[in-house]
Tab-separated table of C-alpha atoms in Angstrom:
chain	number	residue	atom	x	y	z
K	5	MET	CA	-12.754	85.305	19.987
K	6	GLY	CA	-13.199	81.797	18.611
K	7	LEU	CA	-14.866	78.801	20.163
K	8	PHE	CA	-11.640	77.191	21.303
K	9	SER	CA	-10.413	80.171	23.314
K	10	ILE	CA	-13.273	79.580	25.744
K	11	PHE	CA	-11.889	76.207	26.779
K	12	LYS	CA	-8.332	77.133	27.749
K	13	LYS	CA	-7.927	76.264	31.409
K	14	GLY	CA	-5.106	78.172	33.069
K	15	GLU	CA	-1.697	76.637	32.753
K	16	ALA	CA	-2.866	73.040	33.161
K	17	THR	CA	-1.135	70.480	31.042
K	18	ALA	CA	-2.832	69.653	27.782
K	19	PRO	CA	-4.656	66.344	27.678
K	20	ALA	CA	-3.147	63.488	25.726
K	21	VAL	CA	-4.401	63.744	22.178
K	22	PRO	CA	-5.950	60.496	20.971
K	23	SER	CA	-4.869	59.188	17.598
K	24	GLU	CA	-6.896	60.179	14.560
K	25	GLU	CA	-8.383	56.673	14.514
K	26	GLN	CA	-9.379	56.913	18.200
K	27	GLN	CA	-10.984	60.325	17.608
K	28	ASN	CA	-12.946	58.935	14.663
K	29	GLN	CA	-14.043	55.912	16.716
K	30	GLU	CA	-15.243	58.139	19.551
K	31	ALA	CA	-17.234	60.329	17.129
K	32	VAL	CA	-18.757	57.314	15.348
K	33	LYS	CA	-19.692	55.735	18.686
K	34	PHE	CA	-21.372	58.960	19.814
K	35	VAL	CA	-23.270	59.523	16.543
K	36	ASP	CA	-24.369	55.873	16.335
K	37	ALA	CA	-25.731	55.980	19.896
K	38	PHE	CA	-27.417	59.339	19.245
K	39	LEU	CA	-29.104	58.142	16.046
K	40	ASP	CA	-30.130	54.865	17.681
K	41	GLU	CA	-31.957	56.937	20.339
K	42	LEU	CA	-33.863	58.824	17.633
K	43	TYR	CA	-34.427	56.392	14.766
K	44	SER	CA	-34.936	52.700	14.242
K	45	ASP	CA	-34.088	52.983	10.551
K	46	PHE	CA	-31.493	55.707	9.917
K	47	ASP	CA	-29.870	54.798	6.570
K	48	LYS	CA	-26.118	55.230	7.092
K	49	GLU	CA	-25.425	54.085	3.529
K	50	GLY	CA	-28.268	55.868	1.704
K	51	ALA	CA	-27.401	58.126	-1.222
K	52	GLU	CA	-30.110	60.775	-0.962
K	53	GLU	CA	-29.195	64.438	-0.636
K	54	TYR	CA	-28.876	66.093	2.733
K	55	SER	CA	-28.547	69.625	4.049
K	56	THR	CA	-27.573	71.353	7.263
K	57	SER	CA	-28.497	74.663	8.815
K	58	LEU	CA	-27.212	76.639	11.798
K	59	PHE	CA	-29.353	78.357	14.414
K	60	ARG	CA	-28.677	80.058	17.708
K	61	ILE	CA	-30.520	78.848	20.794
K	62	ALA	CA	-33.025	81.407	22.103
K	63	GLY	CA	-34.353	81.304	25.661
K	64	ILE	CA	-31.303	79.369	26.760
K	65	THR	CA	-30.979	81.137	30.118
K	66	HIS	CA	-34.466	79.958	31.117
K	67	HIS	CA	-33.566	76.297	30.589
K	68	CYS	CA	-29.785	75.955	30.994
K	69	THR	CA	-27.038	77.043	33.357
K	70	LYS	CA	-23.255	77.100	33.209
K	71	LYS	CA	-23.383	73.408	34.192
K	72	ASP	CA	-24.764	72.749	30.690
K	73	VAL	CA	-21.734	74.270	28.929
K	74	GLY	CA	-20.345	71.809	26.433
K	75	PHE	CA	-21.248	69.636	23.498
K	76	ILE	CA	-25.004	69.033	23.120
K	77	SER	CA	-27.288	66.929	20.949
K	78	GLY	CA	-31.018	66.601	20.587
K	79	ILE	CA	-34.077	67.025	18.392
K	80	SER	CA	-36.354	69.903	17.428
K	81	PHE	CA	-40.111	69.681	17.854
K	82	PRO	CA	-43.160	71.988	17.752
K	83	GLN	CA	-44.379	73.190	21.131
K	84	ASN	CA	-47.426	75.322	21.879
K	85	ASN	CA	-46.340	77.396	24.862
K	86	PRO	CA	-47.855	80.519	26.486
K	87	TYR	CA	-45.328	82.838	24.821
K	88	ASP	CA	-45.353	81.404	21.308
K	89	LYS	CA	-48.055	79.098	19.966
K	90	THR	CA	-45.769	78.038	17.080
K	91	ALA	CA	-42.568	77.607	19.082
K	92	ILE	CA	-39.901	75.163	17.892
K	93	ALA	CA	-38.316	73.656	20.996
K	94	LEU	CA	-34.831	72.146	21.116
K	95	GLY	CA	-34.886	69.094	23.357
K	96	ARG	CA	-32.352	66.733	24.849
K	97	VAL	CA	-33.108	63.074	24.101
K	98	LYS	CA	-32.734	60.432	26.793
K	99	ASP	CA	-34.098	56.891	26.763
K	100	GLY	CA	-35.832	57.498	23.446
K	101	ARG	CA	-37.782	60.588	24.491
K	102	VAL	CA	-37.250	64.289	25.121
K	103	SER	CA	-36.045	64.670	28.692
K	104	ASP	CA	-35.706	68.467	28.880
K	105	ILE	CA	-35.306	71.572	26.745
K	106	PHE	CA	-32.205	73.615	25.891
K	107	GLY	CA	-34.234	76.483	24.430
K	108	TYR	CA	-35.994	77.417	21.205
K	109	ILE	CA	-35.520	78.656	17.670
K	110	ALA	CA	-35.647	82.453	17.985
K	111	LYS	CA	-38.810	84.091	16.656
K	112	GLU	CA	-36.746	86.105	14.187
K	113	ASP	CA	-35.152	82.873	12.889
K	114	LYS	CA	-38.418	80.945	12.453
K	115	LYS	CA	-38.874	82.018	8.834
K	116	ALA	CA	-35.416	80.614	7.968
K	117	PHE	CA	-36.126	77.464	9.998
K	118	ASN	CA	-39.478	76.929	8.245
K	119	LYS	CA	-37.813	77.361	4.856
K	120	PHE	CA	-35.207	74.752	5.820
K	121	ALA	CA	-37.693	72.404	7.491
K	122	GLY	CA	-40.743	72.508	5.257
K	123	GLU	CA	-43.581	70.503	6.838
K	124	ASN	CA	-41.264	68.420	9.041
K	125	LYS	CA	-40.303	70.151	12.314
K	126	TYR	CA	-38.400	67.220	13.830
K	127	PHE	CA	-34.664	67.323	13.118
K	128	PRO	CA	-31.631	65.962	14.939
K	129	PHE	CA	-29.037	68.524	15.932
K	130	LEU	CA	-25.542	68.767	17.345
K	131	GLY	CA	-24.204	71.920	18.896
K	132	TYR	CA	-22.761	73.543	21.936
K	133	ILE	CA	-23.416	75.851	24.830
K	134	LYS	CA	-20.621	78.177	25.887
K	135	THR	CA	-20.029	81.037	28.275
K	136	PHE	CA	-19.295	84.548	27.099
K	137	ALA	CA	-18.394	87.944	28.481
K	138	ASP	CA	-19.382	91.116	26.664
K	139	ASP	CA	-17.440	94.378	26.396
K	140	GLU	CA	-19.097	95.671	29.558
K	141	GLY	CA	-18.058	92.637	31.614
K	142	ARG	CA	-21.455	90.945	31.734
K	143	THR	CA	-21.298	87.178	31.467
K	144	GLY	CA	-23.778	84.590	30.367
K	145	ILE	CA	-24.321	81.514	28.250
K	146	CYS	CA	-25.209	81.192	24.595
K	147	GLY	CA	-25.514	78.322	22.200
K	148	LEU	CA	-25.505	77.256	18.591
K	149	ILE	CA	-26.879	74.146	16.923
K	150	LYS	CA	-26.638	72.557	13.493
K	151	PHE	CA	-29.618	70.659	12.098
K	152	TYR	CA	-29.133	67.702	9.757
K	153	GLN	CA	-31.831	67.068	7.165
K	154	GLY	CA	-31.664	63.779	5.297
K	155	ASN	CA	-31.634	60.120	6.207
K	156	CYS	CA	-28.475	59.148	4.343
K	157	LYS	CA	-24.736	58.552	4.351
K	158	GLY	CA	-23.911	62.229	3.726
K	159	ALA	CA	-25.813	63.425	6.785
K	160	TYR	CA	-24.289	60.625	8.871
K	161	GLU	CA	-20.745	61.536	7.795
K	162	ALA	CA	-21.394	65.252	8.420
K	163	MET	CA	-22.558	64.427	11.958
K	164	ILE	CA	-19.443	62.357	12.593
K	165	LYS	CA	-17.143	65.149	11.394
K	166	ASP	CA	-18.928	67.752	13.529
K	167	ALA	CA	-19.066	65.466	16.568
K	168	LYS	CA	-15.333	64.796	16.272
K	169	LEU	CA	-14.523	68.515	16.175
K	170	LEU	CA	-16.848	69.437	19.041
K	171	ILE	CA	-15.794	66.535	21.252
K	172	GLY	CA	-12.162	67.475	20.629
K	173	ALA	CA	-12.825	71.139	21.387
K	174	PHE	CA	-14.579	70.448	24.677
K	175	LYS	CA	-12.038	67.842	25.780
K	176	GLY	CA	-9.304	70.347	25.041
K	177	TYR	CA	-7.248	68.479	22.459
K	178	TYR	CA	-8.431	70.469	19.465
K	179	LYS	CA	-7.054	73.951	19.262
K	180	GLU	CA	-7.724	76.429	16.469
K	181	GLN	CA	-4.120	76.205	15.268
K	182	THR	CA	-4.237	72.395	15.238
K	183	LEU	CA	-7.287	72.506	12.997
K	184	LYS	CA	-5.669	74.997	10.627
K	185	GLU	CA	-2.609	72.750	10.356
K	186	GLN	CA	-4.885	69.828	9.443
K	187	GLY	CA	-6.752	71.939	6.891
K	188	GLU	CA	-9.930	71.713	8.987
K	189	THR	CA	-12.218	74.424	10.270
K	190	LEU	CA	-15.155	74.448	12.604
K	191	ASP	CA	-17.316	76.440	10.228
K	192	TRP	CA	-19.988	77.209	12.804
K	193	ILE	CA	-18.068	79.018	15.511
K	194	LEU	CA	-20.395	81.291	17.440
K	195	ASP	CA	-18.743	84.689	17.438
K	196	ARG	CA	-21.731	86.901	18.120
K	197	HIS	CA	-23.311	87.360	21.518
K	198	PHE	CA	-26.984	87.864	22.180
């Protein structure tokens, strides 16, 4: 089951699909506001290299509920907590500071995170929280984030593309078939449950 199948809501009429230009404007507006919260000097025209990496959100049920389902954004940061002295927390940013936590990088994913991150543990991310049901009928929430490493045009454009797809998915005007017709894919669909 893909990401978009989670968002189908009965037989309700589909929302009006904004034009491509309107979708781009909405994504740019979101990413600009997000980066302005985090950085005073993000270089949207810089030519340095950038990279991205995907991680699932661990501990999500301790910090989030079904009310948190949807598109999320935030920043990673080290946190010494009673369960893990080298925890990497995933926080929501509000008014220029972390307002609460979505969860953590899973212990088993920390080696991959450290390889991606190097000495820096502070990275912006976009992602989502969704509901799931397993084969035995149990339900819950899970989440996936994508980190962006690099203060440059490439990272900025990647964030805009991902924001556009996720905003469209959660507002209901992007469907998997629509993306295929446009030659697009959401390459980070969470298809495993944990």
